[in-house]
Amino acid sequence: MKRFAGFALILLAILLVAWTLAKKPPRAEVSSIVRGPRSVLLVTVDTTRPDHLSPYGADIETPTMESLAQEGTLFDHAYAVAPITLVAHTAINTGLLPPQSGVRNNGIHYLKPEITTLAERLVRKGYRTAAFISGAVLNHRYGLNQGFEVYDDQLAPGHQKGRRMVPDRPAGATVKAAAQYLDGLKDDEQFFVWVHFYDPHAAYNPPPPFRDTYRDRLYDGEIAYMDSQLGRLLGHRAIVARKDLAVIMVGDHGESLGEHGEQTHAILAYNSTLHVPLLMKIPGGPEGGRIQAPVSQIDLFPTILDLLGLEVEGDRRGLSLLPLLEGSPFPSRRPIYAETYLPFYTYGWAKLRVLIEGRWKFIDGPGPELYDLKRDPRELSNLDHKEPGMAHDLARDLRELEKSVGNTEKEQQLALDSEAIANLRSLGYLGGGGSTAPEASRPNPRDVIGLHVDLENARRLLDSRLYRAAEERLRRLLGRDRNNVEGMAELVNALLGQSKLDDARTWAERALKLDPSDTMLQMELATVEQRAGNREKALKIVRRIREVDPPFVPAGLQEAGILRRLGRGAEAQAVLEKALRTWPDDPRVGVAYAQWVEIPQGAVKPAENRLRASLEKNPSLVNGYLVLGTLLEMQNRLDEAGTLYREGLGVVPDDASLHAQLGLLLARTGGGPEAEAHLREALRLTDGPRSDVRLALGSLLSDTGRFKEAMAQYDAILDGDPGNPAARNNQAIALFSSGRGAEAL
C-alpha cells in the first residue's frame, strides 16, 4: 500500500511538471545571431497601443503581427521617448534622446543636418534606402529624409480626416508606393526601407469591412485594417525572396482612449501613450521569443547597426537588443527616459519628464508621481509619499541622466511663418503656450487635462458647425481659465458662425490684448469688421498684418477681396499679380487670380487651365471647384460642371457651398429628388440665410404640388428679408397654383 502511495505521488509530480510546462510558453531556442550585411525593413505604426494587438492578448484580428511575433520576438515593455510622432521617430532614426537631438515637438522643431541618421550610415555602405511616409508630421522639411535616396511623403492619394487633422494617406496607398519601389530593386541589392503607417490616429475611420466588423470599436478597426496592409507589404516578392531580411515593427506612441482623462495623446505621460509594441524577426534569432526587460526606441539604432556589423558612433544612449535575443541579460535598473513638452508649447503648462527603471516609473512635474508598474500597470496609485526613498532615487537618477546629456532644454527650432504657426495651432501642436513663468508655477497637465479635453470637444463641435453648442462649452472653459487664448480664438469662430459680430469683436480684441502678435486672431478680427460692413477698417488690419508678415498668403488674398468689394479693382489686381509672382505654386493664389483677374477679363481658357492645375495640387480646395464649376456653367458645359461638383463632394462631403452649387444646377436642369437632397443638405450645413437655395428648393417643391413646404421656404426668406421680391413673387405663384387666388393677388 505504501509502495502504491509512493508511486501515486511520483505520478502526481510528473503530471504537475507536465501541466506547468504546458502552461508556460516554450522557451525559444537561443543561438548566436550572425552579424553582417543584410536587408532591413523597418515598419513604424502610429498611435498603436500594444494591448490592442492580438499578440499582446487583445481580441482584435491582427494576424500579420501575430505571425511576426510567432516567427520572431515580442517585447513586452518597450517605451517611446515621447507620446508624439516627430519626436519618437527622430529617436528611432538617430538613436538620440530628445534633449540630444533638440526635437521636442511636432511642427516647430527639425533634425539638424549635422546629426547622422541610420539611413545616412547605411547609404554610405551601399545600401539602397527609401522611406514611405503616411502623415504630414513627418514631412521632409523636418529633416528625417537625411540619407534616404527616396523619401516619399506625397499624401495626394490620401485625405485629410478633418479640418483640424493632419493630412495623411491610408496604409493601402502607402503600401502601393512602397511596392512600386520594391518592384524596381535588383535581387542582389540590399536595402533599408522604412514604411510608416498612420491609420489609427484620430479621427478613427476604417474602411469596410473593418468598419462593419468593428463598428463599435473604430480605433480597433483602424488597427485591423493596418495589419491587413502590413500583410500585403510582407507578401511582396522582394520581401519574401530575401531570406536574410530583418523585419522590425515598432510603435511611435499609444493612445489614451479616455484613461486619466485624456482622449488622444501628447499631453500626459502615462503608459497608455508611452508603452509601444515592438516585434522583431531577425534571421538566426529566436522564434516565439518574449522579452520582459524594459527597452526604449533609442535601442533600435544600435540594434540595426549591430545586426549589420557596424559600429555605433557618437553619444548614443541606446543598447543593442541582439544580446537579449541571444539570452544575455540587460543591465539591472537600466534608466529609460521619456518626456512630453507639448503641454508647454500649447498651453504654457509644465513640461513632464519620465524615468523608468525596472518595475518603477517616476514622472517629474509639479507634484511628482511614482508608480509600481508590476503591481499597478494602469498607474492608478501614486506611491510618491509611500515610497519616498524610491521616489528620491529615481528623481536623482533623472537629474544625473539630464546632466550627462548637457543642455536639457535644447530645441532645434524650425523657422516658421504665420501660416505654418496658424496650422500648427489648429492641430493643437502649438498655442498661446511657451510661458516664461517659472516652471514650478506652471500647472501640471494631469490637473488641467479637462481644459484640453473641453477645447478638443469644442473644436469638434465647430467642425460640425454646431456653433451654439461650441459657444456654450467655450464660455464654460473660459470661466475656469479666463486667459486661455486658444479658447478665446475658438469662441470668436463660434460667434462668427452665428453672425454675433459685436460679441466676436469683443472677444477677438480681448484675446489680442493677451497675445498682440497672433496673426490668426488679427485675421479673425478683420473678418468680423468686413462682415459688419467696416471694410476700410478690415483693410487697415489686413495691411498691418502684411507689413509685419509679408509671406502670409491668406492676408494677401483677403486684401485683394476687400479691395474688390470696395470697387478698387485695379488695386486688387495689382495685389494678386504680385501674389502670383511671389507664390506661383500656391493653389489658393492660382484660384483667386483666375476668379478675380482672368475670368472678368474674358481669359476663359487660361483661367480653366490655372484652376485645374490648382485643384491637382490641392484636391481639397473647395473654392477651386466652385470657381471652375461656375466657369463651366457660363460656357453651358453643365454635365462637366455637375461632375466637378460631385468630385469636390467626394473630397469634402460636408461643404455647404458645393451642395448648394450642385443643387442649384440640378434644379435648373430638372434634377428632381437629387436636386432637392443637395439643396436641403446645403441648408443644413450653411452658415448664412442662402436665399438663393431656399428659392430654388421652394420652386422644386411647388412644381411637385408640395405648396405648404414651398411656402415654408419662402417664409424663412421673408422673415429675414421682408422686401425680398423673388420670395414674394414665388410665394404668390405657389398660392395661386394651390387655388388661393385672392391671397396670391
PDB file of N, CA and C in Angstrom, residues 124-200:
ATOM      1  N   ARG A 124      25.865  55.121 -47.128  1.00  0.00           N
ATOM      2  CA  ARG A 124      27.318  55.198 -47.350  1.00  0.00           C
ATOM      3  C   ARG A 124      27.939  53.818 -47.513  1.00  0.00           C
ATOM      4  N   LYS A 125      27.254  52.800 -46.992  1.00  0.00           N
ATOM      5  CA  LYS A 125      27.748  51.429 -47.109  1.00  0.00           C
ATOM      6  C   LYS A 125      27.176  50.712 -48.331  1.00  0.00           C
ATOM      7  N   GLY A 126      26.493  51.464 -49.180  1.00  0.00           N
ATOM      8  CA  GLY A 126      25.995  50.881 -50.416  1.00  0.00           C
ATOM      9  C   GLY A 126      24.580  50.356 -50.361  1.00  0.00           C
ATOM     10  N   TYR A 127      23.891  50.534 -49.244  1.00  0.00           N
ATOM     11  CA  TYR A 127      22.504  50.096 -49.161  1.00  0.00           C
ATOM     12  C   TYR A 127      21.601  51.028 -49.972  1.00  0.00           C
ATOM     13  N   ARG A 128      20.573  50.465 -50.593  1.00  0.00           N
ATOM     14  CA  ARG A 128      19.505  51.271 -51.154  1.00  0.00           C
ATOM     15  C   ARG A 128      18.602  51.702 -49.999  1.00  0.00           C
ATOM     16  N   THR A 129      18.241  52.959 -49.963  1.00  0.00           N
ATOM     17  CA  THR A 129      17.469  53.464 -48.831  1.00  0.00           C
ATOM     18  C   THR A 129      16.215  54.178 -49.336  1.00  0.00           C
ATOM     19  N   ALA A 130      15.090  53.885 -48.704  1.00  0.00           N
ATOM     20  CA  ALA A 130      13.824  54.510 -49.106  1.00  0.00           C
ATOM     21  C   ALA A 130      12.891  54.561 -47.909  1.00  0.00           C
ATOM     22  N   ALA A 131      12.092  55.616 -47.848  1.00  0.00           N
ATOM     23  CA  ALA A 131      11.095  55.780 -46.785  1.00  0.00           C
ATOM     24  C   ALA A 131       9.759  56.131 -47.419  1.00  0.00           C
ATOM     25  N   PHE A 132       8.679  55.611 -46.823  1.00  0.00           N
ATOM     26  CA  PHE A 132       7.322  55.853 -47.317  1.00  0.00           C
ATOM     27  C   PHE A 132       6.476  56.305 -46.133  1.00  0.00           C
ATOM     28  N   ILE A 133       6.086  57.562 -46.176  1.00  0.00           N
ATOM     29  CA  ILE A 133       5.506  58.267 -45.039  1.00  0.00           C
ATOM     30  C   ILE A 133       4.005  58.435 -45.237  1.00  0.00           C
ATOM     31  N   SER A 134       3.244  58.314 -44.152  1.00  0.00           N
ATOM     32  CA  SER A 134       1.782  58.380 -44.255  1.00  0.00           C
ATOM     33  C   SER A 134       1.163  59.598 -43.584  1.00  0.00           C
ATOM     34  N   GLY A 135       1.949  60.427 -42.903  1.00  0.00           N
ATOM     35  CA  GLY A 135       1.382  61.592 -42.221  1.00  0.00           C
ATOM     36  C   GLY A 135       2.262  62.815 -42.393  1.00  0.00           C
ATOM     37  N   ALA A 136       1.627  63.990 -42.516  1.00  0.00           N
ATOM     38  CA  ALA A 136       2.359  65.227 -42.800  1.00  0.00           C
ATOM     39  C   ALA A 136       3.297  65.643 -41.676  1.00  0.00           C
ATOM     40  N   VAL A 137       3.115  65.115 -40.477  1.00  0.00           N
ATOM     41  CA  VAL A 137       4.003  65.485 -39.369  1.00  0.00           C
ATOM     42  C   VAL A 137       5.421  64.961 -39.574  1.00  0.00           C
ATOM     43  N   LEU A 138       5.604  64.048 -40.547  1.00  0.00           N
ATOM     44  CA  LEU A 138       6.944  63.541 -40.864  1.00  0.00           C
ATOM     45  C   LEU A 138       7.413  64.043 -42.240  1.00  0.00           C
ATOM     46  N   ASN A 139       6.854  65.147 -42.680  1.00  0.00           N
ATOM     47  CA  ASN A 139       7.267  65.755 -43.949  1.00  0.00           C
ATOM     48  C   ASN A 139       8.783  65.960 -43.972  1.00  0.00           C
ATOM     49  N   HIS A 140       9.358  65.938 -45.177  1.00  0.00           N
ATOM     50  CA  HIS A 140      10.819  66.026 -45.312  1.00  0.00           C
ATOM     51  C   HIS A 140      11.395  67.305 -44.720  1.00  0.00           C
ATOM     52  N   ARG A 141      10.556  68.352 -44.580  1.00  0.00           N
ATOM     53  CA  ARG A 141      11.069  69.624 -44.048  1.00  0.00           C
ATOM     54  C   ARG A 141      11.575  69.470 -42.616  1.00  0.00           C
ATOM     55  N   TYR A 142      11.164  68.387 -41.937  1.00  0.00           N
ATOM     56  CA  TYR A 142      11.580  68.196 -40.541  1.00  0.00           C
ATOM     57  C   TYR A 142      12.880  67.406 -40.406  1.00  0.00           C
ATOM     58  N   GLY A 143      13.495  67.039 -41.536  1.00  0.00           N
ATOM     59  CA  GLY A 143      14.864  66.548 -41.511  1.00  0.00           C
ATOM     60  C   GLY A 143      15.065  65.056 -41.466  1.00  0.00           C
ATOM     61  N   LEU A 144      14.009  64.257 -41.349  1.00  0.00           N
ATOM     62  CA  LEU A 144      14.206  62.810 -41.279  1.00  0.00           C
ATOM     63  C   LEU A 144      14.453  62.184 -42.646  1.00  0.00           C
ATOM     64  N   ASN A 145      14.442  62.988 -43.699  1.00  0.00           N
ATOM     65  CA  ASN A 145      14.759  62.476 -45.037  1.00  0.00           C
ATOM     66  C   ASN A 145      16.250  62.275 -45.245  1.00  0.00           C
ATOM     67  N   GLN A 146      17.072  62.713 -44.294  1.00  0.00           N
ATOM     68  CA  GLN A 146      18.533  62.624 -44.450  1.00  0.00           C
ATOM     69  C   GLN A 146      18.977  61.177 -44.659  1.00  0.00           C
ATOM     70  N   GLY A 147      19.667  60.938 -45.771  1.00  0.00           N
ATOM     71  CA  GLY A 147      20.203  59.614 -46.057  1.00  0.00           C
ATOM     72  C   GLY A 147      19.301  58.746 -46.915  1.00  0.00           C
ATOM     73  N   PHE A 148      18.067  59.163 -47.136  1.00  0.00           N
ATOM     74  CA  PHE A 148      17.161  58.358 -47.953  1.00  0.00           C
ATOM     75  C   PHE A 148      17.245  58.793 -49.413  1.00  0.00           C
ATOM     76  N   GLU A 149      17.524  57.832 -50.282  1.00  0.00           N
ATOM     77  CA  GLU A 149      17.521  58.115 -51.722  1.00  0.00           C
ATOM     78  C   GLU A 149      16.104  58.475 -52.185  1.00  0.00           C
ATOM     79  N   VAL A 150      15.132  57.806 -51.608  1.00  0.00           N
ATOM     80  CA  VAL A 150      13.716  58.099 -51.872  1.00  0.00           C
ATOM     81  C   VAL A 150      13.059  58.389 -50.530  1.00  0.00           C
ATOM     82  N   TYR A 151      12.425  59.552 -50.425  1.00  0.00           N
ATOM     83  CA  TYR A 151      11.653  59.887 -49.220  1.00  0.00           C
ATOM     84  C   TYR A 151      10.267  60.300 -49.705  1.00  0.00           C
ATOM     85  N   ASP A 152       9.380  59.319 -49.786  1.00  0.00           N
ATOM     86  CA  ASP A 152       8.059  59.522 -50.373  1.00  0.00           C
ATOM     87  C   ASP A 152       7.093  60.004 -49.289  1.00  0.00           C
ATOM     88  N   ASP A 153       6.886  61.321 -49.246  1.00  0.00           N
ATOM     89  CA  ASP A 153       5.923  61.892 -48.303  1.00  0.00           C
ATOM     90  C   ASP A 153       4.787  62.576 -49.054  1.00  0.00           C
ATOM     91  N   GLN A 154       4.504  62.086 -50.265  1.00  0.00           N
ATOM     92  CA  GLN A 154       3.423  62.643 -51.078  1.00  0.00           C
ATOM     93  C   GLN A 154       2.086  62.075 -50.605  1.00  0.00           C
ATOM     94  N   LEU A 155       1.220  62.946 -50.104  1.00  0.00           N
ATOM     95  CA  LEU A 155      -0.026  62.485 -49.499  1.00  0.00           C
ATOM     96  C   LEU A 155      -1.232  62.735 -50.389  1.00  0.00           C
ATOM     97  N   ALA A 156      -1.001  63.132 -51.645  1.00  0.00           N
ATOM     98  CA  ALA A 156      -2.121  63.416 -52.546  1.00  0.00           C
ATOM     99  C   ALA A 156      -3.064  62.223 -52.717  1.00  0.00           C
ATOM    100  N   PRO A 157      -2.563  60.956 -52.724  1.00  0.00           N
ATOM    101  CA  PRO A 157      -3.509  59.839 -52.858  1.00  0.00           C
ATOM    102  C   PRO A 157      -4.345  59.623 -51.602  1.00  0.00           C
ATOM    103  N   GLY A 158      -4.045  60.366 -50.542  1.00  0.00           N
ATOM    104  CA  GLY A 158      -4.752  60.165 -49.287  1.00  0.00           C
ATOM    105  C   GLY A 158      -5.841  61.174 -49.059  1.00  0.00           C
ATOM    106  N   HIS A 159      -5.939  61.637 -47.826  1.00  0.00           N
ATOM    107  CA  HIS A 159      -7.029  62.527 -47.475  1.00  0.00           C
ATOM    108  C   HIS A 159      -6.675  63.259 -46.199  1.00  0.00           C
ATOM    109  N   GLN A 160      -7.484  64.246 -45.874  1.00  0.00           N
ATOM    110  CA  GLN A 160      -7.358  64.947 -44.602  1.00  0.00           C
ATOM    111  C   GLN A 160      -8.628  64.631 -43.829  1.00  0.00           C
ATOM    112  N   LYS A 161      -8.475  63.986 -42.666  1.00  0.00           N
ATOM    113  CA  LYS A 161      -9.636  63.442 -41.972  1.00  0.00           C
ATOM    114  C   LYS A 161     -10.558  64.514 -41.425  1.00  0.00           C
ATOM    115  N   GLY A 162     -10.109  65.710 -41.320  1.00  0.00           N
ATOM    116  CA  GLY A 162     -10.925  66.783 -40.788  1.00  0.00           C
ATOM    117  C   GLY A 162     -10.159  68.077 -40.875  1.00  0.00           C
ATOM    118  N   ARG A 163     -10.872  69.186 -40.665  1.00  0.00           N
ATOM    119  CA  ARG A 163     -10.232  70.494 -40.812  1.00  0.00           C
ATOM    120  C   ARG A 163      -9.046  70.628 -39.870  1.00  0.00           C
ATOM    121  N   ARG A 164      -9.127  70.004 -38.714  1.00  0.00           N
ATOM    122  CA  ARG A 164      -8.052  70.121 -37.730  1.00  0.00           C
ATOM    123  C   ARG A 164      -7.208  68.853 -37.655  1.00  0.00           C
ATOM    124  N   MET A 165      -7.245  68.056 -38.663  1.00  0.00           N
ATOM    125  CA  MET A 165      -6.464  66.834 -38.672  1.00  0.00           C
ATOM    126  C   MET A 165      -5.292  66.967 -39.640  1.00  0.00           C
ATOM    127  N   VAL A 166      -4.241  66.227 -39.345  1.00  0.00           N
ATOM    128  CA  VAL A 166      -3.055  66.239 -40.198  1.00  0.00           C
ATOM    129  C   VAL A 166      -3.366  65.516 -41.506  1.00  0.00           C
ATOM    130  N   PRO A 167      -2.992  66.089 -42.660  1.00  0.00           N
ATOM    131  CA  PRO A 167      -3.157  65.355 -43.921  1.00  0.00           C
ATOM    132  C   PRO A 167      -2.402  64.027 -43.860  1.00  0.00           C
ATOM    133  N   ASP A 168      -3.036  62.976 -44.342  1.00  0.00           N
ATOM    134  CA  ASP A 168      -2.406  61.654 -44.281  1.00  0.00           C
ATOM    135  C   ASP A 168      -2.886  60.822 -45.456  1.00  0.00           C
ATOM    136  N   ARG A 169      -2.283  59.648 -45.609  1.00  0.00           N
ATOM    137  CA  ARG A 169      -2.785  58.714 -46.609  1.00  0.00           C
ATOM    138  C   ARG A 169      -2.968  57.357 -45.932  1.00  0.00           C
ATOM    139  N   PRO A 170      -3.962  56.590 -46.352  1.00  0.00           N
ATOM    140  CA  PRO A 170      -4.212  55.300 -45.717  1.00  0.00           C
ATOM    141  C   PRO A 170      -3.117  54.301 -46.037  1.00  0.00           C
ATOM    142  N   ALA A 171      -3.053  53.254 -45.221  1.00  0.00           N
ATOM    143  CA  ALA A 171      -1.981  52.265 -45.352  1.00  0.00           C
ATOM    144  C   ALA A 171      -1.935  51.657 -46.747  1.00  0.00           C
ATOM    145  N   GLY A 172      -3.103  51.461 -47.360  1.00  0.00           N
ATOM    146  CA  GLY A 172      -3.119  50.854 -48.689  1.00  0.00           C
ATOM    147  C   GLY A 172      -2.355  51.671 -49.710  1.00  0.00           C
ATOM    148  N   ALA A 173      -2.509  53.001 -49.660  1.00  0.00           N
ATOM    149  CA  ALA A 173      -1.795  53.876 -50.597  1.00  0.00           C
ATOM    150  C   ALA A 173      -0.301  53.862 -50.317  1.00  0.00           C
ATOM    151  N   THR A 174       0.070  53.805 -49.040  1.00  0.00           N
ATOM    152  CA  THR A 174       1.494  53.775 -48.685  1.00  0.00           C
ATOM    153  C   THR A 174       2.133  52.469 -49.142  1.00  0.00           C
ATOM    154  N   VAL A 175       1.443  51.361 -48.933  1.00  0.00           N
ATOM    155  CA  VAL A 175       1.967  50.060 -49.367  1.00  0.00           C
ATOM    156  C   VAL A 175       2.106  50.028 -50.893  1.00  0.00           C
ATOM    157  N   LYS A 176       1.157  50.616 -51.596  1.00  0.00           N
ATOM    158  CA  LYS A 176       1.241  50.663 -53.065  1.00  0.00           C
ATOM    159  C   LYS A 176       2.511  51.388 -53.505  1.00  0.00           C
ATOM    160  N   ALA A 177       2.801  52.526 -52.859  1.00  0.00           N
ATOM    161  CA  ALA A 177       4.008  53.285 -53.210  1.00  0.00           C
ATOM    162  C   ALA A 177       5.263  52.478 -52.887  1.00  0.00           C
ATOM    163  N   ALA A 178       5.281  51.821 -51.718  1.00  0.00           N
ATOM    164  CA  ALA A 178       6.445  51.018 -51.330  1.00  0.00           C
ATOM    165  C   ALA A 178       6.630  49.842 -52.284  1.00  0.00           C
ATOM    166  N   ALA A 179       5.511  49.217 -52.687  1.00  0.00           N
ATOM    167  CA  ALA A 179       5.594  48.064 -53.586  1.00  0.00           C
ATOM    168  C   ALA A 179       6.175  48.459 -54.941  1.00  0.00           C
ATOM    169  N   GLN A 180       5.817  49.627 -55.437  1.00  0.00           N
ATOM    170  CA  GLN A 180       6.372  50.091 -56.721  1.00  0.00           C
ATOM    171  C   GLN A 180       7.875  50.277 -56.617  1.00  0.00           C
ATOM    172  N   TYR A 181       8.335  50.757 -55.461  1.00  0.00           N
ATOM    173  CA  TYR A 181       9.775  50.908 -55.267  1.00  0.00           C
ATOM    174  C   TYR A 181      10.454  49.532 -55.207  1.00  0.00           C
ATOM    175  N   LEU A 182       9.875  48.628 -54.443  1.00  0.00           N
ATOM    176  CA  LEU A 182      10.461  47.291 -54.293  1.00  0.00           C
ATOM    177  C   LEU A 182      10.504  46.560 -55.628  1.00  0.00           C
ATOM    178  N   ASP A 183       9.499  46.818 -56.474  1.00  0.00           N
ATOM    179  CA  ASP A 183       9.488  46.187 -57.809  1.00  0.00           C
ATOM    180  C   ASP A 183      10.735  46.550 -58.616  1.00  0.00           C
ATOM    181  N   GLY A 184      11.269  47.736 -58.376  1.00  0.00           N
ATOM    182  CA  GLY A 184      12.408  48.216 -59.163  1.00  0.00           C
ATOM    183  C   GLY A 184      13.762  47.810 -58.632  1.00  0.00           C
ATOM    184  N   LEU A 185      13.803  47.108 -57.489  1.00  0.00           N
ATOM    185  CA  LEU A 185      15.090  46.693 -56.927  1.00  0.00           C
ATOM    186  C   LEU A 185      15.605  45.422 -57.587  1.00  0.00           C
ATOM    187  N   LYS A 186      16.901  45.348 -57.747  1.00  0.00           N
ATOM    188  CA  LYS A 186      17.526  44.113 -58.234  1.00  0.00           C
ATOM    189  C   LYS A 186      17.606  43.111 -57.089  1.00  0.00           C
ATOM    190  N   ASP A 187      17.587  41.828 -57.431  1.00  0.00           N
ATOM    191  CA  ASP A 187      17.553  40.785 -56.409  1.00  0.00           C
ATOM    192  C   ASP A 187      18.778  40.806 -55.501  1.00  0.00           C
ATOM    193  N   ASP A 188      19.904  41.295 -56.014  1.00  0.00           N
ATOM    194  CA  ASP A 188      21.129  41.278 -55.207  1.00  0.00           C
ATOM    195  C   ASP A 188      21.368  42.600 -54.472  1.00  0.00           C
ATOM    196  N   GLU A 189      20.419  43.532 -54.560  1.00  0.00           N
ATOM    197  CA  GLU A 189      20.590  44.814 -53.876  1.00  0.00           C
ATOM    198  C   GLU A 189      20.071  44.723 -52.445  1.00  0.00           C
ATOM    199  N   GLN A 190      20.910  45.122 -51.501  1.00  0.00           N
ATOM    200  CA  GLN A 190      20.475  45.168 -50.102  1.00  0.00           C
ATOM    201  C   GLN A 190      19.865  46.536 -49.823  1.00  0.00           C
ATOM    202  N   PHE A 191      18.826  46.531 -48.996  1.00  0.00           N
ATOM    203  CA  PHE A 191      18.110  47.774 -48.781  1.00  0.00           C
ATOM    204  C   PHE A 191      17.791  48.001 -47.306  1.00  0.00           C
ATOM    205  N   PHE A 192      17.568  49.274 -47.002  1.00  0.00           N
ATOM    206  CA  PHE A 192      16.950  49.684 -45.748  1.00  0.00           C
ATOM    207  C   PHE A 192      15.700  50.468 -46.133  1.00  0.00           C
ATOM    208  N   VAL A 193      14.550  49.884 -45.892  1.00  0.00           N
ATOM    209  CA  VAL A 193      13.278  50.508 -46.246  1.00  0.00           C
ATOM    210  C   VAL A 193      12.484  50.748 -44.963  1.00  0.00           C
ATOM    211  N   TRP A 194      12.021  51.987 -44.835  1.00  0.00           N
ATOM    212  CA  TRP A 194      11.179  52.376 -43.691  1.00  0.00           C
ATOM    213  C   TRP A 194       9.780  52.688 -44.219  1.00  0.00           C
ATOM    214  N   VAL A 195       8.776  52.017 -43.657  1.00  0.00           N
ATOM    215  CA  VAL A 195       7.381  52.255 -44.016  1.00  0.00           C
ATOM    216  C   VAL A 195       6.634  52.702 -42.768  1.00  0.00           C
ATOM    217  N   HIS A 196       5.975  53.838 -42.875  1.00  0.00           N
ATOM    218  CA  HIS A 196       5.238  54.436 -41.746  1.00  0.00           C
ATOM    219  C   HIS A 196       3.743  54.360 -42.014  1.00  0.00           C
ATOM    220  N   PHE A 197       2.992  53.789 -41.070  1.00  0.00           N
ATOM    221  CA  PHE A 197       1.533  53.731 -41.152  1.00  0.00           C
ATOM    222  C   PHE A 197       0.933  54.684 -40.115  1.00  0.00           C
ATOM    223  N   TYR A 198      -0.084  55.441 -40.544  1.00  0.00           N
ATOM    224  CA  TYR A 198      -0.666  56.490 -39.698  1.00  0.00           C
ATOM    225  C   TYR A 198      -2.108  56.195 -39.267  1.00  0.00           C
ATOM    226  N   ASP A 199      -2.684  55.105 -39.757  1.00  0.00           N
ATOM    227  CA  ASP A 199      -4.131  54.902 -39.714  1.00  0.00           C
ATOM    228  C   ASP A 199      -4.796  55.028 -38.344  1.00  0.00           C
ATOM    229  N   PRO A 200      -4.251  54.471 -37.258  1.00  0.00           N
ATOM    230  CA  PRO A 200      -5.013  54.522 -36.006  1.00  0.00           C
ATOM    231  C   PRO A 200      -5.110  55.910 -35.377  1.00  0.00           C
TER     232      PRO A 200
END
